[in-house]
Amino acid sequence: MPENDYYFLMHLNNECAIVEFNPVTGNLVDFDVTDKTLMPMNGSSNLRDINNWWIHRPFPSTREDMKQVMKMAGAINPELYLIKNLALSMTDSYWICPVEESELRWEDVRLTNQSTIGKTRVPYHNRDSYDPNASLDGQMSKHWDLSQTPPVLVKRAMDYDSQQAVNEVFASLIHSRQPLAPEYVSYSAKRDPTQNKFLVSICNSFVEPGLEFLPAYELGCAQGVKELSDYDRYIKKWVDCGLDEDVVRKFLDYQTLTDFIISNVDRHLGNFGVLRDVNTLKFIKPAPIYDSGNSMFYTQLELDRFISKPEMLNRKIVSIYDSEEKMLNRVQNRNIVELDALPTKEETKDLYTSFGIPESKVDFITDAYQKKIEMVHEFQKGKSISMFSENKMKYKGTAIRWCSSPDDSDYSLTEDSITPGGGNGTIDYSHLLNAMQQETKDQDDLHIPSSDPEIDDNIDI
């Protein structure tokens, strides 16, 4: 059994800990903290926390575009490939330094030095070349182009008619028109020059010089305040870290409402967060809104049928809660999104068709988008958005009546419009009310989703 490998865990040129890795698996075995204030996971010295940070730092093992790269590097898994590339990331200032190479400095290894790596797609590293994609999370094929300033992230949308790339452009359009929009990442899309049938989405890095990104799962939520909702506990944690409560609440309320409008199912705890100063560790502001590709019913295959509002609300999402209804229940500023400024149904259709999305799918997603706007309109007037209320609307004006079979030997249920004295038996709504109440209870009983940022599309930045 080979001995474990030892590295210094660094933040810029400051030592945080001595870490121990299994050289066969790349797993973090143990660590010895030297400066707790600099540790990842917002200064945690807990082995479980730091191991969670390490597990989520490399690209996912299922990503096809990195499998050959990893193989050529002689690494059997993403963790070992990450170690070969000193755990460097484009979004923060953490890295690992081999104990035997303690003379290495941040200025020698930082990824922004690698100005040619984006075009050449260097699959291996030496002392002067490290792969920025070793820590690039998310399931979509993607890479950093470091030949530009600021660096550019290129994501290839190979599935679902490349709709995810168009969704990013559409979300950017929405934010660009909103008077109260917080900072957001602006995306463009074009045909992939290497595979013309696919689209790529393109955006600049949102991490400004001197700042670094901490996703929400690294900060966690405030503990010991059981009287607060989970949504409010995340707000309190950010406020405790130094951010203004009004700024944080407006940011989350806006993000929640716009995610609802575009039916984004993937706002997990790695897909939003905060920016902090790399030198002072002071928290500066919420990170810009980014990564909205898993939206607008991008996986929908049944395009020839009507989708109802209750069906929309029944879809699972990955966020602080696992349903849109629960997220919206925590929004305080319902009017933070100006509905009149949203792209019209016609504009939306023109945008999606211009990128080659099939017309039948465009009709489906624009109809769903229009329904979402109608729901937010009612929400802003004070109505609650819930499975129960939408089911009541769905069944409003409908009676369930007993109809005897031809031989009068048994009975079946049919729907009929309400008419005085209609039906051959007593009209009984109790089973319908019970069914709707059960639907609501089922929603409430669902567990809170894990803060694991690998769920669904992982972290795309």
Tab-separated table of C-alpha atoms in Angstrom:
chain	number	residue	atom	x	y	z
A	1	MET	CA	0.000	0.000	0.000
A	2	PRO	CA	1.617	3.310	-1.074
A	3	GLU	CA	1.992	6.065	1.476
A	4	ASN	CA	-0.393	8.986	1.388
A	5	ASP	CA	0.595	12.209	-0.349
A	6	TYR	CA	0.860	15.479	1.544
A	7	TYR	CA	0.102	18.967	0.276
A	8	PHE	CA	-0.302	22.418	1.697
A	9	LEU	CA	-3.828	23.721	1.244
A	10	MET	CA	-3.285	27.314	0.181
A	11	HIS	CA	-5.377	30.454	-0.173
A	12	LEU	CA	-3.350	32.811	-2.357
A	13	ASN	CA	0.101	32.541	-0.714
A	14	ASN	CA	-1.278	31.757	2.733
A	15	GLU	CA	-1.220	28.272	4.199
A	16	CYS	CA	-4.580	27.033	5.504
A	17	ALA	CA	-3.775	23.422	6.367
A	18	ILE	CA	-1.633	20.416	5.608
A	19	VAL	CA	-3.827	17.926	3.765
A	20	GLU	CA	-3.371	14.212	3.216
A	21	PHE	CA	-4.590	12.445	0.064
A	22	ASN	CA	-4.850	8.787	-0.854
A	23	PRO	CA	-2.571	8.500	-3.935
A	24	VAL	CA	-4.664	5.689	-5.432
A	25	THR	CA	-8.147	7.211	-5.130
A	26	GLY	CA	-7.470	10.922	-4.722
A	27	ASN	CA	-9.675	10.975	-1.624
A	28	LEU	CA	-8.952	13.452	1.142
A	29	VAL	CA	-7.907	11.391	4.137
A	30	ASP	CA	-7.139	13.962	6.809
A	31	PHE	CA	-5.874	17.484	7.390
A	32	ASP	CA	-4.209	19.599	10.041
A	33	VAL	CA	-5.455	23.196	10.181
A	34	THR	CA	-2.861	25.962	10.386
A	35	ASP	CA	-5.167	28.963	9.842
A	36	LYS	CA	-8.863	28.332	10.496
A	37	THR	CA	-9.974	31.744	9.221
A	38	LEU	CA	-8.761	30.877	5.721
A	39	MET	CA	-10.276	27.402	5.489
A	40	PRO	CA	-12.879	26.580	2.809
A	41	MET	CA	-16.544	26.131	3.723
A	42	ASN	CA	-16.465	29.559	5.372
A	43	GLY	CA	-13.688	28.716	7.827
A	44	SER	CA	-14.719	25.196	8.808
A	45	SER	CA	-12.287	22.801	10.482
A	46	ASN	CA	-14.740	19.903	10.362
A	47	LEU	CA	-13.491	16.904	8.352
A	48	ARG	CA	-16.939	16.212	6.952
A	49	ASP	CA	-17.274	19.802	5.686
A	50	ILE	CA	-13.840	19.916	4.072
A	51	ASN	CA	-14.323	16.485	2.541
A	52	ASN	CA	-17.630	17.699	1.091
A	53	TRP	CA	-15.795	20.697	-0.369
A	54	TRP	CA	-13.164	18.419	-1.920
A	55	ILE	CA	-15.698	15.958	-3.349
A	56	HIS	CA	-17.485	18.733	-5.223
A	57	ARG	CA	-14.406	20.548	-6.485
A	58	PRO	CA	-13.509	18.372	-9.539
A	59	PHE	CA	-15.560	17.963	-12.702
A	60	PRO	CA	-18.125	15.116	-12.499
A	61	SER	CA	-16.902	11.694	-13.573
A	62	THR	CA	-19.835	11.318	-15.982
A	63	ARG	CA	-18.773	14.230	-18.195
A	64	GLU	CA	-17.885	12.775	-21.588
A	65	ASP	CA	-15.693	15.644	-22.799
A	66	MET	CA	-13.221	15.143	-19.943
A	67	LYS	CA	-12.899	11.364	-19.972
A	68	GLN	CA	-10.264	11.265	-22.725
A	69	VAL	CA	-8.437	14.229	-21.218
A	70	MET	CA	-8.267	12.445	-17.887
A	71	LYS	CA	-7.075	9.227	-19.533
A	72	MET	CA	-4.286	11.010	-21.388
A	73	ALA	CA	-3.173	12.553	-18.106
A	74	GLY	CA	-2.847	9.122	-16.509
A	75	ALA	CA	-5.528	9.826	-13.942
A	76	ILE	CA	-8.161	7.201	-13.182
A	77	ASN	CA	-10.689	9.650	-11.743
A	78	PRO	CA	-11.459	13.390	-11.542
A	79	GLU	CA	-10.012	13.709	-8.038
A	80	LEU	CA	-6.575	12.519	-9.171
A	81	TYR	CA	-6.728	14.776	-12.221
A	82	LEU	CA	-7.627	17.683	-9.937
A	83	ILE	CA	-4.593	16.926	-7.753
A	84	LYS	CA	-2.356	16.882	-10.858
A	85	ASN	CA	-3.659	20.375	-11.567
A	86	LEU	CA	-3.122	21.582	-7.994
A	87	ALA	CA	-6.891	21.885	-7.385
A	88	LEU	CA	-6.838	25.278	-9.104
A	89	SER	CA	-10.166	26.897	-9.916
A	90	MET	CA	-11.269	29.866	-11.992
A	91	THR	CA	-13.705	31.003	-9.307
A	92	ASP	CA	-11.656	31.146	-6.099
A	93	SER	CA	-8.095	31.432	-4.794
A	94	TYR	CA	-7.691	28.010	-3.196
A	95	TRP	CA	-5.068	25.532	-4.434
A	96	ILE	CA	-2.820	22.761	-3.164
A	97	CYS	CA	0.983	22.917	-3.129
A	98	PRO	CA	3.087	19.732	-2.965
A	99	VAL	CA	5.060	19.727	0.277
A	100	GLU	CA	8.254	19.041	-1.684
A	101	GLU	CA	7.625	22.105	-3.876
A	102	SER	CA	6.969	24.610	-1.129
A	103	GLU	CA	8.704	27.371	-3.095
A	104	LEU	CA	5.728	27.571	-5.481
A	105	ARG	CA	3.813	30.833	-5.284
A	106	TRP	CA	0.271	31.800	-6.270
A	107	GLU	CA	1.700	34.109	-8.899
A	108	ASP	CA	3.408	31.096	-10.511
A	109	VAL	CA	0.371	28.855	-10.783
A	110	ARG	CA	-2.810	30.947	-11.016
A	111	LEU	CA	-4.920	29.991	-13.989
A	112	THR	CA	-5.151	33.460	-15.478
A	113	ASN	CA	-1.484	32.987	-16.421
A	114	GLN	CA	-2.490	30.292	-18.908
A	115	SER	CA	-3.486	32.566	-21.804
A	116	THR	CA	-3.313	29.866	-24.504
A	117	ILE	CA	-4.919	26.932	-22.763
A	118	GLY	CA	-8.468	27.751	-23.874
A	119	LYS	CA	-7.654	27.410	-27.567
A	120	THR	CA	-5.238	24.501	-27.398
A	121	ARG	CA	-7.294	22.578	-24.813
A	122	VAL	CA	-4.092	21.391	-23.118
A	123	PRO	CA	-4.999	17.945	-21.741
A	124	TYR	CA	-2.070	17.598	-19.351
A	125	HIS	CA	0.017	19.902	-17.225
A	126	ASN	CA	3.607	20.552	-16.434
A	127	ARG	CA	5.161	23.102	-14.122
A	128	ASP	CA	3.920	25.954	-16.324
A	129	SER	CA	0.589	24.661	-17.615
A	130	TYR	CA	-2.465	23.753	-15.596
A	131	ASP	CA	-5.918	22.822	-16.878
A	132	PRO	CA	-8.661	25.223	-15.707
A	133	ASN	CA	-11.274	22.634	-16.643
A	134	ALA	CA	-10.150	20.184	-13.949
A	135	SER	CA	-12.394	22.019	-11.479
A	136	LEU	CA	-15.119	23.019	-13.932
A	137	ASP	CA	-18.287	21.405	-12.634
A	138	GLY	CA	-21.522	20.576	-14.448
A	139	GLN	CA	-22.708	17.869	-16.811
A	140	MET	CA	-22.636	19.835	-20.068
A	141	SER	CA	-19.527	19.742	-22.245
A	142	LYS	CA	-17.676	22.986	-21.552
A	143	HIS	CA	-14.311	24.678	-21.317
A	144	TRP	CA	-12.677	27.929	-20.300
A	145	ASP	CA	-11.170	30.100	-23.002
A	146	LEU	CA	-8.425	32.008	-21.198
A	147	SER	CA	-7.157	33.752	-24.317
A	148	GLN	CA	-9.671	36.540	-23.710
A	149	THR	CA	-10.023	39.130	-20.957
A	150	PRO	CA	-12.112	38.490	-18.969
A	151	PRO	CA	-11.968	34.698	-19.426
A	152	VAL	CA	-14.873	33.200	-21.369
A	153	LEU	CA	-16.875	30.089	-20.520
A	154	VAL	CA	-18.080	28.072	-23.508
A	155	LYS	CA	-20.799	25.438	-22.946
A	156	ARG	CA	-21.958	23.061	-25.674
A	157	ALA	CA	-25.667	22.187	-25.672
A	158	MET	CA	-25.738	18.756	-27.302
A	159	ASP	CA	-29.144	17.540	-26.108
A	160	TYR	CA	-32.767	18.665	-26.324
A	161	ASP	CA	-32.329	20.524	-29.645
A	162	SER	CA	-29.630	22.647	-27.943
A	163	GLN	CA	-32.447	24.417	-26.088
A	164	GLN	CA	-30.378	24.972	-22.930
A	165	ALA	CA	-28.173	27.441	-24.813
A	166	VAL	CA	-31.223	29.386	-26.026
A	167	ASN	CA	-32.676	29.367	-22.514
A	168	GLU	CA	-29.563	31.182	-21.286
A	169	VAL	CA	-30.050	33.877	-23.925
A	170	PHE	CA	-33.735	34.179	-23.047
A	171	ALA	CA	-33.005	34.570	-19.328
A	172	SER	CA	-30.467	37.289	-20.164
A	173	LEU	CA	-33.128	39.087	-22.204
A	174	ILE	CA	-35.566	38.976	-19.281
A	175	HIS	CA	-33.025	40.408	-16.829
A	176	SER	CA	-31.907	43.115	-19.259
A	177	ARG	CA	-35.437	44.564	-19.306
A	178	GLN	CA	-36.165	44.481	-15.587
A	179	PRO	CA	-35.712	47.820	-13.766
A	180	LEU	CA	-35.045	46.082	-10.426
A	181	ALA	CA	-32.864	43.252	-11.730
A	182	PRO	CA	-29.716	42.562	-9.676
A	183	GLU	CA	-26.448	41.834	-11.434
A	184	TYR	CA	-26.692	38.948	-13.889
A	185	VAL	CA	-24.474	37.106	-16.348
A	186	SER	CA	-25.241	37.935	-19.966
A	187	TYR	CA	-25.181	34.968	-22.358
A	188	SER	CA	-25.000	34.732	-26.121
A	189	ALA	CA	-25.364	31.645	-28.311
A	190	LYS	CA	-24.047	30.532	-31.682
A	191	ARG	CA	-23.462	27.409	-33.729
A	192	ASP	CA	-20.614	25.240	-32.502
A	193	PRO	CA	-17.794	25.733	-35.038
A	194	THR	CA	-16.702	22.107	-34.573
A	195	GLN	CA	-20.173	20.518	-34.695
A	196	ASN	CA	-22.575	22.832	-36.494
A	197	LYS	CA	-25.750	20.998	-35.457
A	198	PHE	CA	-25.184	22.028	-31.840
A	199	LEU	CA	-25.324	25.423	-30.180
A	200	VAL	CA	-22.847	26.786	-27.663
A	201	SER	CA	-23.623	29.376	-25.021
A	202	ILE	CA	-20.941	31.902	-24.212
A	203	CYS	CA	-20.477	34.177	-21.203
A	204	ASN	CA	-17.735	36.097	-19.473
A	205	SER	CA	-16.504	35.008	-16.063
A	206	PHE	CA	-18.454	36.883	-13.403
A	207	VAL	CA	-15.616	36.707	-10.858
A	208	GLU	CA	-14.021	40.141	-10.924
A	209	PRO	CA	-10.307	40.616	-10.175
A	210	GLY	CA	-9.740	40.636	-6.425
A	211	LEU	CA	-12.953	38.734	-5.687
A	212	GLU	CA	-13.832	35.058	-5.360
A	213	PHE	CA	-17.062	33.067	-5.451
A	214	LEU	CA	-18.510	31.075	-2.573
A	215	PRO	CA	-21.594	29.020	-3.490
A	216	ALA	CA	-24.517	28.913	-1.069
A	217	TYR	CA	-23.729	25.372	0.048
A	218	GLU	CA	-20.298	26.531	1.302
A	219	LEU	CA	-21.851	29.240	3.462
A	220	GLY	CA	-24.694	27.064	4.676
A	221	CYS	CA	-27.601	28.562	6.603
A	222	ALA	CA	-27.939	30.085	10.047
A	223	GLN	CA	-28.150	27.512	12.830
A	224	GLY	CA	-30.134	27.646	16.062
A	225	VAL	CA	-33.016	29.662	14.625
A	226	LYS	CA	-35.725	27.053	14.194
A	227	GLU	CA	-38.436	29.692	14.152
A	228	LEU	CA	-37.175	30.860	10.737
A	229	SER	CA	-37.915	29.146	7.447
A	230	ASP	CA	-35.007	27.600	5.547
A	231	TYR	CA	-35.274	30.442	3.019
A	232	ASP	CA	-34.885	33.004	5.809
A	233	ARG	CA	-32.099	31.036	7.456
A	234	TYR	CA	-30.039	31.350	4.274
A	235	ILE	CA	-30.746	35.077	4.243
A	236	LYS	CA	-29.718	35.382	7.892
A	237	LYS	CA	-26.447	33.540	7.232
A	238	TRP	CA	-25.517	35.945	4.447
A	239	VAL	CA	-26.443	38.893	6.664
A	240	ASP	CA	-24.358	37.461	9.517
A	241	CYS	CA	-21.454	37.351	7.042
A	242	GLY	CA	-21.775	41.079	6.469
A	243	LEU	CA	-24.230	41.577	3.600
A	244	ASP	CA	-27.157	43.988	3.786
A	245	GLU	CA	-30.420	42.179	4.531
A	246	ASP	CA	-32.472	44.278	2.122
A	247	VAL	CA	-30.009	43.566	-0.716
A	248	VAL	CA	-29.983	39.818	-0.010
A	249	ARG	CA	-33.759	39.520	0.277
A	250	LYS	CA	-34.373	41.493	-2.905
A	251	PHE	CA	-31.831	39.318	-4.714
A	252	LEU	CA	-33.431	36.038	-3.614
A	253	ASP	CA	-36.983	37.284	-4.184
A	254	TYR	CA	-36.102	38.407	-7.707
A	255	GLN	CA	-34.213	35.198	-8.511
A	256	THR	CA	-37.075	33.072	-7.173
A	257	LEU	CA	-39.731	34.897	-9.188
A	258	THR	CA	-37.785	34.921	-12.454
A	259	ASP	CA	-36.864	31.254	-11.996
A	260	PHE	CA	-40.574	30.544	-11.593
A	261	ILE	CA	-41.440	32.465	-14.771
A	262	ILE	CA	-38.908	30.515	-16.857
A	263	SER	CA	-39.606	27.237	-14.999
A	264	ASN	CA	-35.975	26.803	-13.945
A	265	VAL	CA	-35.682	23.461	-12.152
A	266	ASP	CA	-31.982	23.696	-11.285
A	267	ARG	CA	-31.272	26.543	-8.852
A	268	HIS	CA	-29.381	24.248	-6.498
A	269	LEU	CA	-27.120	25.488	-3.709
A	270	GLY	CA	-24.122	25.558	-6.035
A	271	ASN	CA	-25.905	27.703	-8.607
A	272	PHE	CA	-26.011	30.897	-6.586
A	273	GLY	CA	-23.825	32.421	-3.911
A	274	VAL	CA	-21.750	35.417	-2.841
A	275	LEU	CA	-18.571	37.221	-3.855
A	276	ARG	CA	-15.936	38.110	-1.277
A	277	ASP	CA	-12.665	40.022	-1.278
A	278	VAL	CA	-9.759	37.562	-1.611
A	279	ASN	CA	-7.489	39.603	0.660
A	280	THR	CA	-9.775	40.818	3.432
A	281	LEU	CA	-12.300	37.940	3.167
A	282	LYS	CA	-15.025	40.572	3.431
A	283	PHE	CA	-18.288	39.577	1.767
A	284	ILE	CA	-19.069	42.104	-0.947
A	285	LYS	CA	-22.352	41.191	-2.664
A	286	PRO	CA	-24.466	38.349	-4.046
A	287	ALA	CA	-22.913	36.788	-7.129
A	288	PRO	CA	-24.670	37.692	-10.390
A	289	ILE	CA	-27.524	35.428	-11.453
A	290	TYR	CA	-26.160	32.755	-13.784
A	291	ASP	CA	-26.846	29.296	-15.221
A	292	SER	CA	-30.530	29.240	-16.160
A	293	GLY	CA	-30.254	26.667	-18.946
A	294	ASN	CA	-32.335	23.942	-17.311
A	295	SER	CA	-35.565	25.818	-17.802
A	296	MET	CA	-38.489	26.427	-20.199
A	297	PHE	CA	-39.435	22.719	-20.144
A	298	TYR	CA	-36.227	21.846	-22.006
A	299	THR	CA	-36.638	18.077	-21.454
A	300	GLN	CA	-40.315	18.002	-22.382
A	301	LEU	CA	-41.028	15.287	-24.940
A	302	GLU	CA	-44.848	15.244	-24.922
A	303	LEU	CA	-45.505	18.255	-27.115
A	304	ASP	CA	-48.917	17.298	-28.431
A	305	ARG	CA	-50.875	17.752	-25.226
A	306	PHE	CA	-52.040	20.588	-23.023
A	307	ILE	CA	-50.104	21.083	-19.791
A	308	SER	CA	-52.164	22.381	-16.900
A	309	LYS	CA	-51.103	24.759	-14.158
A	310	PRO	CA	-51.342	22.029	-11.477
A	311	GLU	CA	-49.030	19.861	-13.600
A	312	MET	CA	-46.539	22.722	-13.787
A	313	LEU	CA	-46.557	23.173	-10.035
A	314	ASN	CA	-46.150	19.436	-9.492
A	315	ARG	CA	-42.717	19.404	-11.150
A	316	LYS	CA	-39.814	18.925	-8.760
A	317	ILE	CA	-37.077	21.534	-8.602
A	318	VAL	CA	-33.675	21.546	-6.910
A	319	SER	CA	-33.238	24.614	-4.726
A	320	ILE	CA	-33.676	25.610	-1.085
A	321	TYR	CA	-36.978	23.738	-1.372
A	322	ASP	CA	-38.026	21.092	-3.863
A	323	SER	CA	-41.149	22.808	-5.205
A	324	GLU	CA	-41.923	26.171	-6.769
A	325	GLU	CA	-44.879	26.580	-4.441
A	326	LYS	CA	-42.666	26.419	-1.354
A	327	MET	CA	-40.178	28.863	-2.850
A	328	LEU	CA	-42.868	31.396	-3.758
A	329	ASN	CA	-44.403	31.170	-0.288
A	330	ARG	CA	-41.252	32.866	1.062
A	331	VAL	CA	-41.141	35.768	-1.395
A	332	GLN	CA	-41.877	39.077	0.338
A	333	ASN	CA	-41.620	41.529	-2.565
A	334	ARG	CA	-44.081	40.097	-5.063
A	335	ASN	CA	-43.771	43.113	-7.363
A	336	ILE	CA	-40.008	43.017	-7.777
A	337	VAL	CA	-40.530	41.659	-11.313
A	338	GLU	CA	-42.307	43.998	-13.712
A	339	LEU	CA	-44.540	41.810	-15.864
A	340	ASP	CA	-45.090	44.440	-18.552
A	341	ALA	CA	-41.327	44.452	-19.198
A	342	LEU	CA	-41.147	40.693	-19.871
A	343	PRO	CA	-40.681	39.469	-23.443
A	344	THR	CA	-44.047	38.864	-25.085
A	345	LYS	CA	-45.164	35.451	-26.210
A	346	GLU	CA	-44.503	36.499	-29.822
A	347	GLU	CA	-40.995	37.768	-29.032
A	348	THR	CA	-40.263	34.547	-27.186
A	349	LYS	CA	-41.417	32.466	-30.119
A	350	ASP	CA	-39.301	34.496	-32.548
A	351	LEU	CA	-36.198	34.074	-30.387
A	352	TYR	CA	-36.478	30.298	-30.050
A	353	THR	CA	-37.344	29.667	-33.687
A	354	SER	CA	-34.435	31.871	-34.803
A	355	PHE	CA	-32.080	29.359	-33.166
A	356	GLY	CA	-33.712	26.394	-34.886
A	357	ILE	CA	-35.834	25.047	-32.038
A	358	PRO	CA	-38.674	23.010	-33.652
A	359	GLU	CA	-41.898	24.979	-34.003
A	360	SER	CA	-43.983	22.381	-32.161
A	361	LYS	CA	-41.696	22.662	-29.140
A	362	VAL	CA	-41.656	26.452	-29.346
A	363	ASP	CA	-45.459	26.488	-29.257
A	364	PHE	CA	-45.408	24.273	-26.187
A	365	ILE	CA	-42.848	26.271	-24.205
A	366	THR	CA	-44.335	29.660	-25.092
A	367	ASP	CA	-47.785	28.490	-23.987
A	368	ALA	CA	-46.288	27.320	-20.705
A	369	TYR	CA	-44.381	30.606	-20.337
A	370	GLN	CA	-47.615	32.561	-20.845
A	371	LYS	CA	-49.369	30.499	-18.167
A	372	LYS	CA	-46.556	31.226	-15.737
A	373	ILE	CA	-46.906	34.965	-16.357
A	374	GLU	CA	-50.648	34.697	-15.717
A	375	MET	CA	-49.951	32.933	-12.431
A	376	VAL	CA	-47.478	35.611	-11.335
A	377	HIS	CA	-50.022	38.274	-12.263
A	378	GLU	CA	-52.505	36.668	-9.845
A	379	PHE	CA	-49.718	36.229	-7.284
A	380	GLN	CA	-48.950	39.958	-7.410
A	381	LYS	CA	-52.631	40.690	-6.798
A	382	GLY	CA	-52.420	38.757	-3.532
A	383	LYS	CA	-53.445	35.259	-4.585
A	384	SER	CA	-51.455	32.303	-3.292
A	385	ILE	CA	-49.908	30.001	-5.866
A	386	SER	CA	-50.499	26.449	-4.736
A	387	MET	CA	-51.456	23.014	-5.985
A	388	PHE	CA	-54.630	23.190	-3.918
A	389	SER	CA	-55.862	26.514	-5.321
A	390	GLU	CA	-55.008	25.562	-8.907
A	391	ASN	CA	-56.800	22.227	-8.535
A	392	LYS	CA	-59.863	24.048	-7.236
A	393	MET	CA	-59.809	26.194	-10.379
A	394	LYS	CA	-59.343	23.102	-12.535
A	395	TYR	CA	-62.442	21.438	-11.083
A	396	LYS	CA	-64.519	24.607	-10.739
A	397	GLY	CA	-67.823	24.300	-12.604
A	398	THR	CA	-67.592	20.513	-12.739
A	399	ALA	CA	-69.755	18.055	-10.838
A	400	ILE	CA	-69.074	14.408	-10.213
A	401	ARG	CA	-72.282	12.426	-10.585
A	402	TRP	CA	-73.255	8.834	-10.076
A	403	CYS	CA	-74.426	7.093	-13.224
A	404	SER	CA	-75.911	3.659	-13.044
A	405	SER	CA	-74.713	1.042	-15.464
A	406	PRO	CA	-77.245	-0.328	-18.027
A	407	ASP	CA	-78.128	-3.281	-15.872
A	408	ASP	CA	-78.208	-1.188	-12.673
A	409	SER	CA	-75.801	-3.656	-11.103
A	410	ASP	CA	-72.985	-1.228	-10.389
A	411	TYR	CA	-72.049	2.410	-10.616
A	412	SER	CA	-69.290	4.496	-12.200
A	413	LEU	CA	-68.142	8.086	-11.853
A	414	THR	CA	-68.334	10.564	-14.722
A	415	GLU	CA	-67.800	14.324	-15.057
A	416	ASP	CA	-70.728	16.494	-15.996
A	417	SER	CA	-71.399	20.215	-16.053
A	418	ILE	CA	-73.452	21.391	-13.104
A	419	THR	CA	-77.173	21.456	-13.858
A	420	PRO	CA	-80.063	21.695	-11.395
A	421	GLY	CA	-81.085	18.223	-10.385
A	422	GLY	CA	-78.600	16.584	-12.761
A	423	GLY	CA	-77.430	13.028	-12.138
A	424	ASN	CA	-79.057	9.867	-10.903
A	425	GLY	CA	-77.587	9.977	-7.434
A	426	THR	CA	-76.434	12.364	-4.738
A	427	ILE	CA	-73.668	14.759	-5.752
A	428	ASP	CA	-70.801	14.323	-3.287
A	429	TYR	CA	-67.707	16.527	-3.443
A	430	SER	CA	-66.032	15.106	-0.359
A	431	HIS	CA	-63.803	12.694	-2.296
A	432	LEU	CA	-62.677	15.536	-4.585
A	433	LEU	CA	-61.836	17.797	-1.638
A	434	ASN	CA	-59.995	14.944	0.054
A	435	ALA	CA	-58.005	14.292	-3.106
A	436	MET	CA	-56.942	17.933	-3.369
A	437	GLN	CA	-56.056	18.068	0.327
A	438	GLN	CA	-53.989	14.909	-0.063
A	439	GLU	CA	-52.139	16.471	-2.996
A	440	THR	CA	-51.300	19.469	-0.839
A	441	LYS	CA	-50.203	17.259	2.060
A	442	ASP	CA	-47.996	15.208	-0.287
A	443	GLN	CA	-46.308	18.419	-1.378
A	444	ASP	CA	-45.739	19.558	2.219
A	445	ASP	CA	-44.352	16.187	3.249
A	446	LEU	CA	-41.647	16.193	0.617
A	447	HIS	CA	-38.154	16.325	2.119
A	448	ILE	CA	-35.943	19.374	1.820
A	449	PRO	CA	-33.417	18.685	-0.980
A	450	SER	CA	-29.801	18.037	-0.174
A	451	SER	CA	-27.347	20.890	-0.531
A	452	ASP	CA	-25.355	18.564	-2.778
A	453	PRO	CA	-24.496	20.732	-5.804
A	454	GLU	CA	-24.115	17.713	-8.071
A	455	ILE	CA	-27.857	17.095	-8.249
A	456	ASP	CA	-29.170	17.521	-11.810
A	457	ASP	CA	-26.873	19.728	-13.871
A	458	ASN	CA	-24.374	20.459	-11.106
A	459	ILE	CA	-22.595	23.773	-10.964
A	460	ASP	CA	-22.340	25.584	-14.283
A	461	ILE	CA	-20.521	28.831	-14.098
